[in-house]
PDB file of C-alpha atoms in Angstrom:
ATOM      1  CA  THR A   1     -14.907   4.155  -5.955  1.00 57.00           C
ATOM      2  CA  GLN A   2     -15.752   3.004  -2.535  1.00 65.00           C
ATOM      3  CA  LEU A   3     -17.283  -0.498  -2.580  1.00 84.00           C
ATOM      4  CA  LEU A   4     -18.721  -0.124   0.795  1.00 92.00           C
ATOM      5  CA  GLU A   5     -20.405   3.187   1.578  1.00 93.00           C
ATOM      6  CA  GLN A   6     -20.730   3.729   5.333  1.00 96.00           C
ATOM      7  CA  SER A   7     -22.813   6.457   6.849  1.00 96.00           C
ATOM      8  CA  PRO A   8     -22.770   8.630   8.720  1.00 97.00           C
ATOM      9  CA  GLN A   9     -19.064   9.349   8.984  1.00 95.00           C
ATOM     10  CA  PHE A  10     -19.445  11.147  12.294  1.00 96.00           C
ATOM     11  CA  LEU A  11     -22.125  10.952  14.990  1.00 97.00           C
ATOM     12  CA  SER A  12     -22.226  12.777  18.280  1.00 97.00           C
ATOM     13  CA  ILE A  13     -25.110  12.034  20.558  1.00 97.00           C
ATOM     14  CA  GLN A  14     -26.248  12.135  24.159  1.00 97.00           C
ATOM     15  CA  GLU A  15     -26.415   9.111  26.482  1.00 98.00           C
ATOM     16  CA  GLY A  16     -29.719   7.265  26.108  1.00 97.00           C
ATOM     17  CA  GLU A  17     -30.286   8.061  22.477  1.00 98.00           C
ATOM     18  CA  ASN A  18     -30.706   5.502  19.743  1.00 98.00           C
ATOM     19  CA  LEU A  19     -28.690   5.520  16.586  1.00 98.00           C
ATOM     20  CA  THR A  20     -28.250   3.489  13.295  1.00 98.00           C
ATOM     21  CA  VAL A  21     -25.193   3.160  11.056  1.00 98.00           C
ATOM     22  CA  TYR A  22     -25.501   2.080   7.598  1.00 97.00           C
ATOM     23  CA  CYS A  23     -23.280   0.161   5.253  1.00 97.00           C
ATOM     24  CA  ASN A  24     -24.464  -0.054   1.658  1.00 96.00           C
ATOM     25  CA  SER A  25     -23.087  -1.481  -1.561  1.00 95.00           C
ATOM     26  CA  SER A  26     -24.178  -2.178  -5.142  1.00 92.00           C
ATOM     27  CA  SER A  27     -22.244  -5.444  -4.967  1.00 92.00           C
ATOM     28  CA  VAL A  28     -23.282  -8.672  -3.220  1.00 93.00           C
ATOM     29  CA  PHE A  29     -21.282  -9.747  -0.305  1.00 92.00           C
ATOM     30  CA  SER A  30     -20.793 -13.322   0.858  1.00 88.00           C
ATOM     31  CA  SER A  31     -20.443 -12.120   4.379  1.00 88.00           C
ATOM     32  CA  LEU A  32     -20.243  -8.783   6.258  1.00 92.00           C
ATOM     33  CA  GLN A  33     -18.574  -8.023   9.485  1.00 93.00           C
ATOM     34  CA  TRP A  34     -18.832  -5.180  11.958  1.00 96.00           C
ATOM     35  CA  TYR A  35     -15.876  -4.035  14.003  1.00 95.00           C
ATOM     36  CA  ARG A  36     -15.481  -1.568  16.905  1.00 96.00           C
ATOM     37  CA  GLN A  37     -12.174   0.156  17.437  1.00 95.00           C
ATOM     38  CA  GLU A  38     -11.055   2.379  20.290  1.00 92.00           C
ATOM     39  CA  PRO A  39      -8.173   4.930  19.956  1.00 88.00           C
ATOM     40  CA  GLY A  40      -4.781   3.292  19.981  1.00 90.00           C
ATOM     41  CA  GLU A  41      -6.258  -0.269  19.668  1.00 93.00           C
ATOM     42  CA  GLY A  42      -6.918  -2.727  16.879  1.00 93.00           C
ATOM     43  CA  PRO A  43     -10.453  -3.322  15.596  1.00 94.00           C
ATOM     44  CA  VAL A  44     -12.412  -5.873  17.639  1.00 92.00           C
ATOM     45  CA  LEU A  45     -14.890  -8.083  15.751  1.00 90.00           C
ATOM     46  CA  LEU A  46     -18.476  -7.619  16.926  1.00 94.00           C
ATOM     47  CA  VAL A  47     -20.521  -9.792  14.654  1.00 93.00           C
ATOM     48  CA  THR A  48     -20.463 -11.577  11.245  1.00 90.00           C
ATOM     49  CA  VAL A  49     -23.593 -11.874   9.149  1.00 92.00           C
ATOM     50  CA  VAL A  50     -23.824 -14.374   6.427  1.00 90.00           C
ATOM     51  CA  THR A  51     -27.402 -15.033   5.477  1.00 92.00           C
ATOM     52  CA  GLY A  52     -29.548 -12.470   3.600  1.00 95.00           C
ATOM     53  CA  GLY A  53     -32.076 -11.025   6.001  1.00 96.00           C
ATOM     54  CA  GLU A  54     -30.213 -12.227   9.012  1.00 96.00           C
ATOM     55  CA  VAL A  55     -30.575 -10.202  12.200  1.00 97.00           C
ATOM     56  CA  LYS A  56     -28.183 -10.655  15.025  1.00 97.00           C
ATOM     57  CA  LYS A  57     -28.319  -9.061  18.484  1.00 97.00           C
ATOM     58  CA  LEU A  58     -25.444  -8.373  20.926  1.00 95.00           C
ATOM     59  CA  LYS A  59     -26.997  -6.759  24.051  1.00 96.00           C
ATOM     60  CA  ARG A  60     -27.998  -3.296  22.918  1.00 97.00           C
ATOM     61  CA  LEU A  61     -26.546  -3.668  19.421  1.00 97.00           C
ATOM     62  CA  THR A  62     -28.768  -5.099  16.608  1.00 98.00           C
ATOM     63  CA  PHE A  63     -27.172  -6.060  13.297  1.00 98.00           C
ATOM     64  CA  GLN A  64     -29.066  -6.666  10.064  1.00 97.00           C
ATOM     65  CA  PHE A  65     -27.900  -8.121   6.784  1.00 96.00           C
ATOM     66  CA  GLY A  66     -30.066  -6.983   3.807  1.00 96.00           C
ATOM     67  CA  ASP A  67     -32.186  -9.566   1.953  1.00 96.00           C
ATOM     68  CA  ALA A  68     -30.028  -9.144  -1.167  1.00 95.00           C
ATOM     69  CA  ARG A  69     -26.765  -9.214   0.896  1.00 94.00           C
ATOM     70  CA  LYS A  70     -25.780  -5.829  -0.429  1.00 95.00           C
ATOM     71  CA  ASP A  71     -26.302  -3.749   2.653  1.00 96.00           C
ATOM     72  CA  SER A  72     -26.146  -3.901   6.497  1.00 97.00           C
ATOM     73  CA  SER A  73     -26.987  -1.858   9.446  1.00 98.00           C
ATOM     74  CA  LEU A  74     -26.003  -1.496  13.034  1.00 98.00           C
ATOM     75  CA  HIS A  75     -28.590  -0.186  15.548  1.00 98.00           C
ATOM     76  CA  ILE A  76     -27.650   0.776  19.065  1.00 98.00           C
ATOM     77  CA  THR A  77     -30.346   1.253  21.615  1.00 98.00           C
ATOM     78  CA  ALA A  78     -29.805   3.627  24.594  1.00 98.00           C
ATOM     79  CA  ALA A  79     -26.326   4.470  23.780  1.00 97.00           C
ATOM     80  CA  GLN A  80     -23.811   4.879  26.549  1.00 97.00           C
ATOM     81  CA  PRO A  81     -20.455   6.638  26.777  1.00 96.00           C
ATOM     82  CA  GLY A  82     -18.646   3.214  26.638  1.00 95.00           C
ATOM     83  CA  ASP A  83     -20.071   2.857  23.059  1.00 96.00           C
ATOM     84  CA  THR A  84     -17.852   5.674  21.965  1.00 96.00           C
ATOM     85  CA  GLY A  85     -15.453   4.487  19.209  1.00 95.00           C
ATOM     86  CA  LEU A  86     -14.843   3.963  15.517  1.00 95.00           C
ATOM     87  CA  TYR A  87     -17.384   1.438  13.992  1.00 97.00           C
ATOM     88  CA  LEU A  88     -16.218  -0.203  10.827  1.00 96.00           C
ATOM     89  CA  CYS A  89     -18.203  -2.446   8.458  1.00 96.00           C
ATOM     90  CA  ALA A  90     -16.214  -4.831   6.264  1.00 94.00           C
ATOM     91  CA  GLY A  91     -17.100  -7.646   4.032  1.00 91.00           C
ATOM     92  CA  TYR A  92     -16.152 -10.090   1.370  1.00 86.00           C
ATOM     93  CA  PRO A  93     -17.507  -9.316  -2.056  1.00 84.00           C
ATOM     94  CA  SER A  94     -18.854 -12.594  -3.631  1.00 82.00           C
ATOM     95  CA  GLY A  95     -15.971 -14.337  -5.384  1.00 79.00           C
ATOM     96  CA  TYR A  96     -13.323 -12.339  -3.614  1.00 78.00           C
ATOM     97  CA  SER A  97     -11.160 -13.345  -0.613  1.00 76.00           C
ATOM     98  CA  THR A  98     -10.037  -9.785   0.263  1.00 82.00           C
ATOM     99  CA  LEU A  99     -11.791  -8.009   3.125  1.00 88.00           C
ATOM    100  CA  THR A 100     -13.114  -4.614   2.000  1.00 89.00           C
ATOM    101  CA  PHE A 101     -13.706  -1.914   4.537  1.00 93.00           C
ATOM    102  CA  GLY A 102     -16.065   0.934   4.770  1.00 94.00           C
ATOM    103  CA  LYS A 103     -14.701   4.374   5.742  1.00 93.00           C
ATOM    104  CA  GLY A 104     -15.928   3.963   9.304  1.00 95.00           C
ATOM    105  CA  THR A 105     -18.281   5.878  11.603  1.00 96.00           C
ATOM    106  CA  MET A 106     -16.816   7.752  14.459  1.00 95.00           C
ATOM    107  CA  LEU A 107     -19.380   7.693  17.235  1.00 97.00           C
ATOM    108  CA  LEU A 108     -19.206   9.952  20.373  1.00 97.00           C
ATOM    109  CA  VAL A 109     -21.617   9.448  23.170  1.00 97.00           C
ATOM    110  CA  SER A 110     -21.713  12.158  25.777  1.00 97.00           C
ATOM    111  CA  PRO A 111     -22.822  11.693  29.384  1.00 95.00           C
TER     112      PRO A 111
ATOM    113  CA  GLY B   1      -9.645 -17.874  21.086  1.00 63.00           C
ATOM    114  CA  ALA B   2      -8.493 -16.140  17.897  1.00 81.00           C
ATOM    115  CA  VAL B   3      -5.997 -13.800  19.459  1.00 90.00           C
ATOM    116  CA  VAL B   4      -3.539 -11.906  17.468  1.00 94.00           C
ATOM    117  CA  SER B   5      -0.652 -10.053  19.069  1.00 96.00           C
ATOM    118  CA  GLN B   6       1.657  -7.390  17.857  1.00 97.00           C
ATOM    119  CA  HIS B   7       5.044  -6.261  19.156  1.00 97.00           C
ATOM    120  CA  PRO B   8       5.976  -3.571  19.865  1.00 97.00           C
ATOM    121  CA  SER B   9       2.891  -1.622  20.674  1.00 96.00           C
ATOM    122  CA  ARG B  10       4.803   1.654  20.368  1.00 97.00           C
ATOM    123  CA  VAL B  11       8.101   2.522  18.772  1.00 97.00           C
ATOM    124  CA  ILE B  12      10.028   5.699  18.197  1.00 97.00           C
ATOM    125  CA  CYS B  13      12.916   5.575  15.846  1.00 95.00           C
ATOM    126  CA  LYS B  14      15.198   8.036  14.100  1.00 96.00           C
ATOM    127  CA  SER B  15      14.916   8.932  10.450  1.00 97.00           C
ATOM    128  CA  GLY B  16      16.981   6.571   8.280  1.00 96.00           C
ATOM    129  CA  THR B  17      16.814   3.588  10.566  1.00 97.00           C
ATOM    130  CA  SER B  18      14.807   0.414  10.143  1.00 97.00           C
ATOM    131  CA  VAL B  19      12.105  -0.877  12.464  1.00 97.00           C
ATOM    132  CA  LYS B  20      10.588  -4.430  12.608  1.00 97.00           C
ATOM    133  CA  ILE B  21       7.045  -5.095  13.790  1.00 97.00           C
ATOM    134  CA  GLU B  22       6.015  -8.741  14.657  1.00 97.00           C
ATOM    135  CA  CYS B  23       2.568 -10.158  14.280  1.00 96.00           C
ATOM    136  CA  ARG B  24       1.632 -13.504  15.836  1.00 95.00           C
ATOM    137  CA  SER B  25      -1.506 -15.651  15.832  1.00 91.00           C
ATOM    138  CA  LEU B  26      -1.536 -17.107  19.359  1.00 91.00           C
ATOM    139  CA  ASP B  27      -4.090 -19.893  19.225  1.00 85.00           C
ATOM    140  CA  PHE B  28      -4.653 -20.649  15.494  1.00 84.00           C
ATOM    141  CA  GLN B  29      -2.648 -21.177  12.464  1.00 85.00           C
ATOM    142  CA  ALA B  30      -2.845 -18.254  10.042  1.00 85.00           C
ATOM    143  CA  THR B  31      -2.489 -19.234   6.449  1.00 82.00           C
ATOM    144  CA  THR B  32      -2.721 -15.612   5.384  1.00 89.00           C
ATOM    145  CA  MET B  33      -1.758 -12.411   7.299  1.00 93.00           C
ATOM    146  CA  PHE B  34      -2.488  -8.871   6.293  1.00 95.00           C
ATOM    147  CA  TRP B  35      -0.792  -5.550   7.027  1.00 97.00           C
ATOM    148  CA  TYR B  36      -2.766  -2.387   7.316  1.00 96.00           C
ATOM    149  CA  ARG B  37      -1.942   1.290   7.870  1.00 96.00           C
ATOM    150  CA  GLN B  38      -4.433   3.626   9.567  1.00 94.00           C
ATOM    151  CA  PHE B  39      -4.460   7.385   9.743  1.00 90.00           C
ATOM    152  CA  PRO B  40      -6.190   9.135  12.651  1.00 85.00           C
ATOM    153  CA  LYS B  41     -10.007   8.668  12.638  1.00 82.00           C
ATOM    154  CA  LYS B  42      -9.779   6.954   9.283  1.00 87.00           C
ATOM    155  CA  SER B  43     -10.488   3.401   8.145  1.00 89.00           C
ATOM    156  CA  LEU B  44      -7.883   0.757   7.559  1.00 92.00           C
ATOM    157  CA  MET B  45      -5.840   0.867   4.340  1.00 93.00           C
ATOM    158  CA  LEU B  46      -4.520  -2.524   3.171  1.00 94.00           C
ATOM    159  CA  MET B  47      -0.836  -2.421   2.529  1.00 95.00           C
ATOM    160  CA  ALA B  48      -0.020  -6.070   1.660  1.00 95.00           C
ATOM    161  CA  THR B  49      -1.085  -9.680   1.949  1.00 93.00           C
ATOM    162  CA  SER B  50       1.233 -12.474   2.867  1.00 90.00           C
ATOM    163  CA  ASN B  51       0.763 -16.224   2.589  1.00 86.00           C
ATOM    164  CA  GLU B  52       2.960 -18.402   4.610  1.00 82.00           C
ATOM    165  CA  GLY B  53       6.036 -19.441   2.668  1.00 80.00           C
ATOM    166  CA  SER B  54       5.551 -17.209  -0.266  1.00 83.00           C
ATOM    167  CA  LYS B  55       6.172 -13.630  -1.332  1.00 87.00           C
ATOM    168  CA  ALA B  56       3.807 -10.936  -0.080  1.00 92.00           C
ATOM    169  CA  THR B  57       1.395  -9.285  -2.485  1.00 93.00           C
ATOM    170  CA  TYR B  58       1.527  -5.488  -2.223  1.00 95.00           C
ATOM    171  CA  GLU B  59      -1.360  -3.099  -2.871  1.00 93.00           C
ATOM    172  CA  GLN B  60      -0.954  -0.395  -5.537  1.00 93.00           C
ATOM    173  CA  GLY B  61       1.222   2.472  -4.316  1.00 93.00           C
ATOM    174  CA  VAL B  62       2.977   0.570  -1.609  1.00 95.00           C
ATOM    175  CA  GLU B  63       6.693   0.395  -1.933  1.00 94.00           C
ATOM    176  CA  LYS B  64       7.673  -3.323  -1.442  1.00 92.00           C
ATOM    177  CA  ASP B  65      11.390  -2.406  -0.985  1.00 94.00           C
ATOM    178  CA  LYS B  66      10.446  -0.083   1.868  1.00 96.00           C
ATOM    179  CA  PHE B  67       7.935  -2.222   3.608  1.00 96.00           C
ATOM    180  CA  LEU B  68       9.469  -5.746   3.796  1.00 95.00           C
ATOM    181  CA  ILE B  69       7.190  -8.466   4.820  1.00 94.00           C
ATOM    182  CA  ASN B  70       8.150 -11.866   5.870  1.00 90.00           C
ATOM    183  CA  HIS B  71       5.682 -14.742   6.633  1.00 88.00           C
ATOM    184  CA  ALA B  72       8.042 -17.549   7.615  1.00 81.00           C
ATOM    185  CA  SER B  73       5.593 -19.638   9.699  1.00 87.00           C
ATOM    186  CA  LEU B  74       1.883 -20.128  10.219  1.00 86.00           C
ATOM    187  CA  THR B  75       1.964 -18.087  13.344  1.00 90.00           C
ATOM    188  CA  LEU B  76       4.314 -15.241  12.636  1.00 92.00           C
ATOM    189  CA  SER B  77       4.619 -12.443  10.157  1.00 93.00           C
ATOM    190  CA  THR B  78       6.930  -9.513  10.303  1.00 95.00           C
ATOM    191  CA  LEU B  79       6.800  -6.008   8.692  1.00 97.00           C
ATOM    192  CA  THR B  80      10.118  -4.156   8.421  1.00 97.00           C
ATOM    193  CA  VAL B  81       9.898  -0.384   7.675  1.00 97.00           C
ATOM    194  CA  THR B  82      13.316   0.275   6.049  1.00 96.00           C
ATOM    195  CA  SER B  83      15.001   3.666   6.038  1.00 96.00           C
ATOM    196  CA  ALA B  84      12.078   5.103   7.885  1.00 96.00           C
ATOM    197  CA  HIS B  85      11.165   8.774   7.281  1.00 96.00           C
ATOM    198  CA  PRO B  86       8.692  10.963   9.335  1.00 95.00           C
ATOM    199  CA  GLU B  87       5.952  10.406   6.729  1.00 95.00           C
ATOM    200  CA  ASP B  88       6.036   6.709   7.631  1.00 96.00           C
ATOM    201  CA  SER B  89       4.733   7.681  11.093  1.00 96.00           C
ATOM    202  CA  SER B  90       1.409   5.908  11.474  1.00 95.00           C
ATOM    203  CA  PHE B  91      -0.591   3.196  13.167  1.00 96.00           C
ATOM    204  CA  TYR B  92       0.191  -0.127  11.691  1.00 97.00           C
ATOM    205  CA  ILE B  93      -2.222  -3.016  12.190  1.00 97.00           C
ATOM    206  CA  CYS B  94      -1.797  -6.660  11.305  1.00 97.00           C
ATOM    207  CA  SER B  95      -4.575  -9.185  10.774  1.00 94.00           C
ATOM    208  CA  ALA B  96      -4.619 -12.916  10.581  1.00 92.00           C
ATOM    209  CA  ARG B  97      -7.041 -15.193   8.851  1.00 86.00           C
ATOM    210  CA  ASP B  98      -8.044 -18.692   9.853  1.00 77.00           C
ATOM    211  CA  ARG B  99     -10.265 -20.792   7.756  1.00 64.00           C
ATOM    212  CA  ASN B 100     -13.692 -20.829   9.274  1.00 62.00           C
ATOM    213  CA  TYR B 101     -15.754 -23.468   7.575  1.00 52.00           C
ATOM    214  CA  LYS B 102     -18.970 -22.169   9.102  1.00 56.00           C
ATOM    215  CA  LEU B 103     -18.897 -18.932   7.061  1.00 61.00           C
ATOM    216  CA  ALA B 104     -20.109 -18.798   3.534  1.00 54.00           C
ATOM    217  CA  GLY B 105     -16.931 -16.998   2.561  1.00 58.00           C
ATOM    218  CA  GLY B 106     -14.795 -19.478   4.396  1.00 62.00           C
ATOM    219  CA  TYR B 107     -12.601 -16.811   6.102  1.00 69.00           C
ATOM    220  CA  GLU B 108     -12.757 -14.808   9.218  1.00 76.00           C
ATOM    221  CA  GLN B 109     -10.147 -12.085  10.037  1.00 84.00           C
ATOM    222  CA  TYR B 110      -8.757 -11.242  13.467  1.00 89.00           C
ATOM    223  CA  PHE B 111      -6.787  -7.988  14.160  1.00 93.00           C
ATOM    224  CA  GLY B 112      -3.854  -7.281  16.329  1.00 95.00           C
ATOM    225  CA  PRO B 113      -3.786  -4.410  18.760  1.00 96.00           C
ATOM    226  CA  GLY B 114      -1.650  -2.249  16.405  1.00 96.00           C
ATOM    227  CA  THR B 115       1.691  -0.576  16.563  1.00 97.00           C
ATOM    228  CA  ARG B 116       2.204   3.091  16.731  1.00 96.00           C
ATOM    229  CA  LEU B 117       5.332   4.062  14.905  1.00 97.00           C
ATOM    230  CA  THR B 118       6.814   7.597  15.259  1.00 96.00           C
ATOM    231  CA  VAL B 119       9.844   8.523  13.184  1.00 96.00           C
ATOM    232  CA  THR B 120      11.721  11.558  14.412  1.00 95.00           C
TER     233      THR B 120
END
């Protein structure tokens, strides 16, 4: 079973549209991280959320950690072609020190 | 800060030969390093965890005799793919963890740029 359910798996949108990626679990996480990966490159850390209910903004990206620390979302406003990539959520389940990954969301933003 | 490098970025080898991939933490000491394998458009699959100075812990289904991991110092880990076969062709990514006391979990992981291995 997948500990972190990430959705959608694929998303193809036009430039200027908004989108939200979800990362859900039935387990509590001590922290959740979001990464963006481009083809042929390693994942790049975008943000880490630690506190339940926390909201962090990174330019047009808004990250939210659920109150119960079981879910997180990534919202992109006015997507641009440069946002194209694989978005990965990952986190540490409470009591564990191994990073668990979601299956990823492949985002394609067309001009 | 928190930069992880990998070398080489791409390697092509013949079937039956061995290939070594290096992973270095450039500006921090990594008590733990991780090796992942990634298939196209898929998420990362953890292969093994290595702690400096001790034997690596392999995930279920990963052959420890085929994927040799050495973590001899706090800034260097190596993955050697022995007797490589075409099915070993993949994107290999290392990650290093530095203790970050600001995080509730106490850990934050940084990833290398990956190594594309092609076995012919």
